[in-house]
Short mmCIF file of C-alpha atoms in Angstrom, two decimals:
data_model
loop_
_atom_site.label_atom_id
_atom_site.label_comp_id
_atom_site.label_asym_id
_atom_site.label_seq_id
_atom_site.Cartn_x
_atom_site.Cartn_y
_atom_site.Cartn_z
CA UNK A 854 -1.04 -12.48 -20.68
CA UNK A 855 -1.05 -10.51 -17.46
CA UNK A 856 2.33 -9.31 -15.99
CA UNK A 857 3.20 -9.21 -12.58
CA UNK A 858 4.87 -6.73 -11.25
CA UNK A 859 6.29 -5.89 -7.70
CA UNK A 860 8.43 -3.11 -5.81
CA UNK A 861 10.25 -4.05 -2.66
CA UNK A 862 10.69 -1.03 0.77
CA UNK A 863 14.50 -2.15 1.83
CA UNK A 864 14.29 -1.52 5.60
CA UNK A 865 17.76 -0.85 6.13
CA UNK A 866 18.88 1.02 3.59
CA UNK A 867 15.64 2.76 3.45
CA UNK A 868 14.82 3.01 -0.07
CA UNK A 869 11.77 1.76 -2.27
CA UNK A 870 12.26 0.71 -6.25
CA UNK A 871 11.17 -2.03 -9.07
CA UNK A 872 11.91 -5.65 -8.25
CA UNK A 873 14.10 -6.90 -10.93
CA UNK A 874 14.61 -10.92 -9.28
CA UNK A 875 13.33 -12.89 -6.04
CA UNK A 876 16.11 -15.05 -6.02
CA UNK A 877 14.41 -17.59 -2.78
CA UNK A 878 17.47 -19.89 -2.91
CA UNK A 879 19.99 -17.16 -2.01
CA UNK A 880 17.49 -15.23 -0.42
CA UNK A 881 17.81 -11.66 -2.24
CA UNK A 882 15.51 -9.38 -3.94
CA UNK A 883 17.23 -7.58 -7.52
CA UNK A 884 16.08 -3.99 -7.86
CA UNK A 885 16.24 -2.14 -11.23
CA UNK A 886 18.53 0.85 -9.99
CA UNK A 887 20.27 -0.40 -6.81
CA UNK A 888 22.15 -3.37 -5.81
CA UNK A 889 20.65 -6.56 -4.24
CA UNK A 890 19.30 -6.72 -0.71
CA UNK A 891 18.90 -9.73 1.82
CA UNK A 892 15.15 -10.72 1.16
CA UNK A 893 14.98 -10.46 4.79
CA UNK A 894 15.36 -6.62 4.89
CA UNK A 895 13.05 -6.04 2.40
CA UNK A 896 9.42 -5.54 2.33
CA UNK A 897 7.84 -6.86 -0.93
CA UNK A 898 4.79 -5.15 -2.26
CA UNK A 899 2.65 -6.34 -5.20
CA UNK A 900 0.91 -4.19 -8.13
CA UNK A 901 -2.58 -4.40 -7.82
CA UNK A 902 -3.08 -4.26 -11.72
CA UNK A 903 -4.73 -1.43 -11.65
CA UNK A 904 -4.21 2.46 -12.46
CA UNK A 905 -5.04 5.52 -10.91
CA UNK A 906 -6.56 8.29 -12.87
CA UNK A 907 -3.55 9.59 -14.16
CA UNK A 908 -1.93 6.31 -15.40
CA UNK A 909 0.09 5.31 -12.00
CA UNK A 910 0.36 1.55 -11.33
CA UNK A 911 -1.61 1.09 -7.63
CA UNK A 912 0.60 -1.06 -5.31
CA UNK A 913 -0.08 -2.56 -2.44
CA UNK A 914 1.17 -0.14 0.40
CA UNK A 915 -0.15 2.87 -1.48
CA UNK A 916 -1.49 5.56 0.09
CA UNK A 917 -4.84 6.50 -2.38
CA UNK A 918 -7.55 9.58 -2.72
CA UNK A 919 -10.72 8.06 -3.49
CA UNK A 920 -14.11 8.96 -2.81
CA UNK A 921 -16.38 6.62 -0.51
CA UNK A 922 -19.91 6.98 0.25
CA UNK A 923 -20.34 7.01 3.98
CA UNK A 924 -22.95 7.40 6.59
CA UNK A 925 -24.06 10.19 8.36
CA UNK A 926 -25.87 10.52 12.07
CA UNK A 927 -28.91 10.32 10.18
CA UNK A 928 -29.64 6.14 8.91
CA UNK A 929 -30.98 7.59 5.53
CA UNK A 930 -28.90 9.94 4.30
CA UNK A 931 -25.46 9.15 3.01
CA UNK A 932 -22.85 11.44 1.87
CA UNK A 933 -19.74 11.29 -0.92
CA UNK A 934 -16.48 11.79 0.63
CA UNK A 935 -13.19 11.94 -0.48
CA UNK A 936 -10.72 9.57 2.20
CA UNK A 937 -7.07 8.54 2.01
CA UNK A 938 -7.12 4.74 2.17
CA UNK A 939 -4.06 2.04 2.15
CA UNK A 940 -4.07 -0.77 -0.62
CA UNK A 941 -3.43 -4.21 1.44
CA UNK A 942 -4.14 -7.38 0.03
CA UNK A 943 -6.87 -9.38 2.24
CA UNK A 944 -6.21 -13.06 2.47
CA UNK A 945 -9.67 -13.76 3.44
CA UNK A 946 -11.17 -12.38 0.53
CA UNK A 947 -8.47 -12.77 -1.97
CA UNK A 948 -8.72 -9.21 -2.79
CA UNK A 949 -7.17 -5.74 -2.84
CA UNK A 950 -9.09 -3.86 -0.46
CA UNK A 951 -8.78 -0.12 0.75
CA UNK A 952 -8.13 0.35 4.39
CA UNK A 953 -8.33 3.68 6.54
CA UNK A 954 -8.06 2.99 10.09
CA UNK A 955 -8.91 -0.24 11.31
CA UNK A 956 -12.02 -0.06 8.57
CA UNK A 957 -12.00 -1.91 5.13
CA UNK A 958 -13.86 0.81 2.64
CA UNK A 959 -14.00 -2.50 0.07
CA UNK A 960 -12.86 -3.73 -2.78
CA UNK A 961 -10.50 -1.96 -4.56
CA UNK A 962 -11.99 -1.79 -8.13
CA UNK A 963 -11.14 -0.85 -11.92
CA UNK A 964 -12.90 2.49 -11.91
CA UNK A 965 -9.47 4.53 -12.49
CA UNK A 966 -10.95 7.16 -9.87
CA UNK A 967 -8.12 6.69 -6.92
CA UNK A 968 -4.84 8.57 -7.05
CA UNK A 969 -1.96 7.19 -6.04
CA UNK A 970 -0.99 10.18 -3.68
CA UNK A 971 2.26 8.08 -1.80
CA UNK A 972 3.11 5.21 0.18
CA UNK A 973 3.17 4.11 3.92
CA UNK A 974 6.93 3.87 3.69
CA UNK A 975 7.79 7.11 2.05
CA UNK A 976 4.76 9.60 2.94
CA UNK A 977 3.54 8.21 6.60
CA UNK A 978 2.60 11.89 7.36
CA UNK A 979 -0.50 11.87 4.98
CA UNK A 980 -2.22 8.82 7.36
CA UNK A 981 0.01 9.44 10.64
CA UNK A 982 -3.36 10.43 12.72
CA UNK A 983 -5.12 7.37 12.03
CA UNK A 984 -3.90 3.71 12.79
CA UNK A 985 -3.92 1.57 9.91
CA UNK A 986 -4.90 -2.10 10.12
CA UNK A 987 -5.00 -4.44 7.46
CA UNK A 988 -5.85 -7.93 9.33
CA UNK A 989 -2.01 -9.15 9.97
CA UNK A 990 -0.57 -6.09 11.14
CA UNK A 991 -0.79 -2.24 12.46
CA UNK A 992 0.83 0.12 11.62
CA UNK A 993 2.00 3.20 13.49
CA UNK A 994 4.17 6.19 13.69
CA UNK A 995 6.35 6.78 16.40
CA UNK A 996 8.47 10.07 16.54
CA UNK A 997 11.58 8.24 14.79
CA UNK A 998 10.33 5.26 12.65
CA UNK A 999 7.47 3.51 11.46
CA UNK A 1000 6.76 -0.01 13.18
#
């Protein structure tokens, strides 16, 4: 039977850990190690399933190494490069897909090469230089707080 597991980014108190409950009828999210929050404030992220290459559950919002082949100025030739990507979950595709920039680098797959290297609420600095989008929303870094 496959488990489902999810973490939760509460926006006010600034703090990421384990959902314990979703509790819709009061509208709070449990956490394993700190008390409840107003679902509202929260952020809810899904695992993917998946691991990275040293064992790490892959959550949506992570920030991933994984290597990508992508083009070059010449049409034929095609080089193997290591990117940072963000996991988002694409409704249109019902997928996990790997974002840098605007640009979907595909579906994120069970090949246990990514590592998990951080999160966009925790380590914005690894991606700050690009701007993420994932379909619903962008995200950027101001000097004070992510939006």
């Amino acid at each position: 039977m496959r488990t489902f597991k999810f973490r939760a980014w509460d926006n006010k108190r600034k703090f990421m850990d384990d959902v314990w409950c979703i509790d819709t009828e009061h509208d709070e999210v449990s956490f394993s190690h700190h008390n409840a929050s107003y679902l509202q404030d929260c952020d809810i992220m899904q695992c993917t399933g998946l691991k990275d290459i040293d064992g790490v559950d892959i959550y949506e919002g992570d920030i991933i190494e994984d290597n990508v082949m992508q083009g070059t100025k010449d049409p034929n030739v095609w080089e193997l490069v290591d990117l940072r990507m963000v996991i988002k979950w694409n409704e249109s595709v019902g997928a996990f897909m790997r974002y840098r920039g605007k640009y979907g680098y595909g579906y994120l797959v069970n090949n246990k090469r990514p590592k998990v290297v951080g999160n966009i609420y925790e380590d914005w600095d690894l991606i700050k230089d690009d701007k993420f989008t994932t379909g619903e929303r962008i995200y950027e870094q101001d000097e004070h707080e992510r939006v």
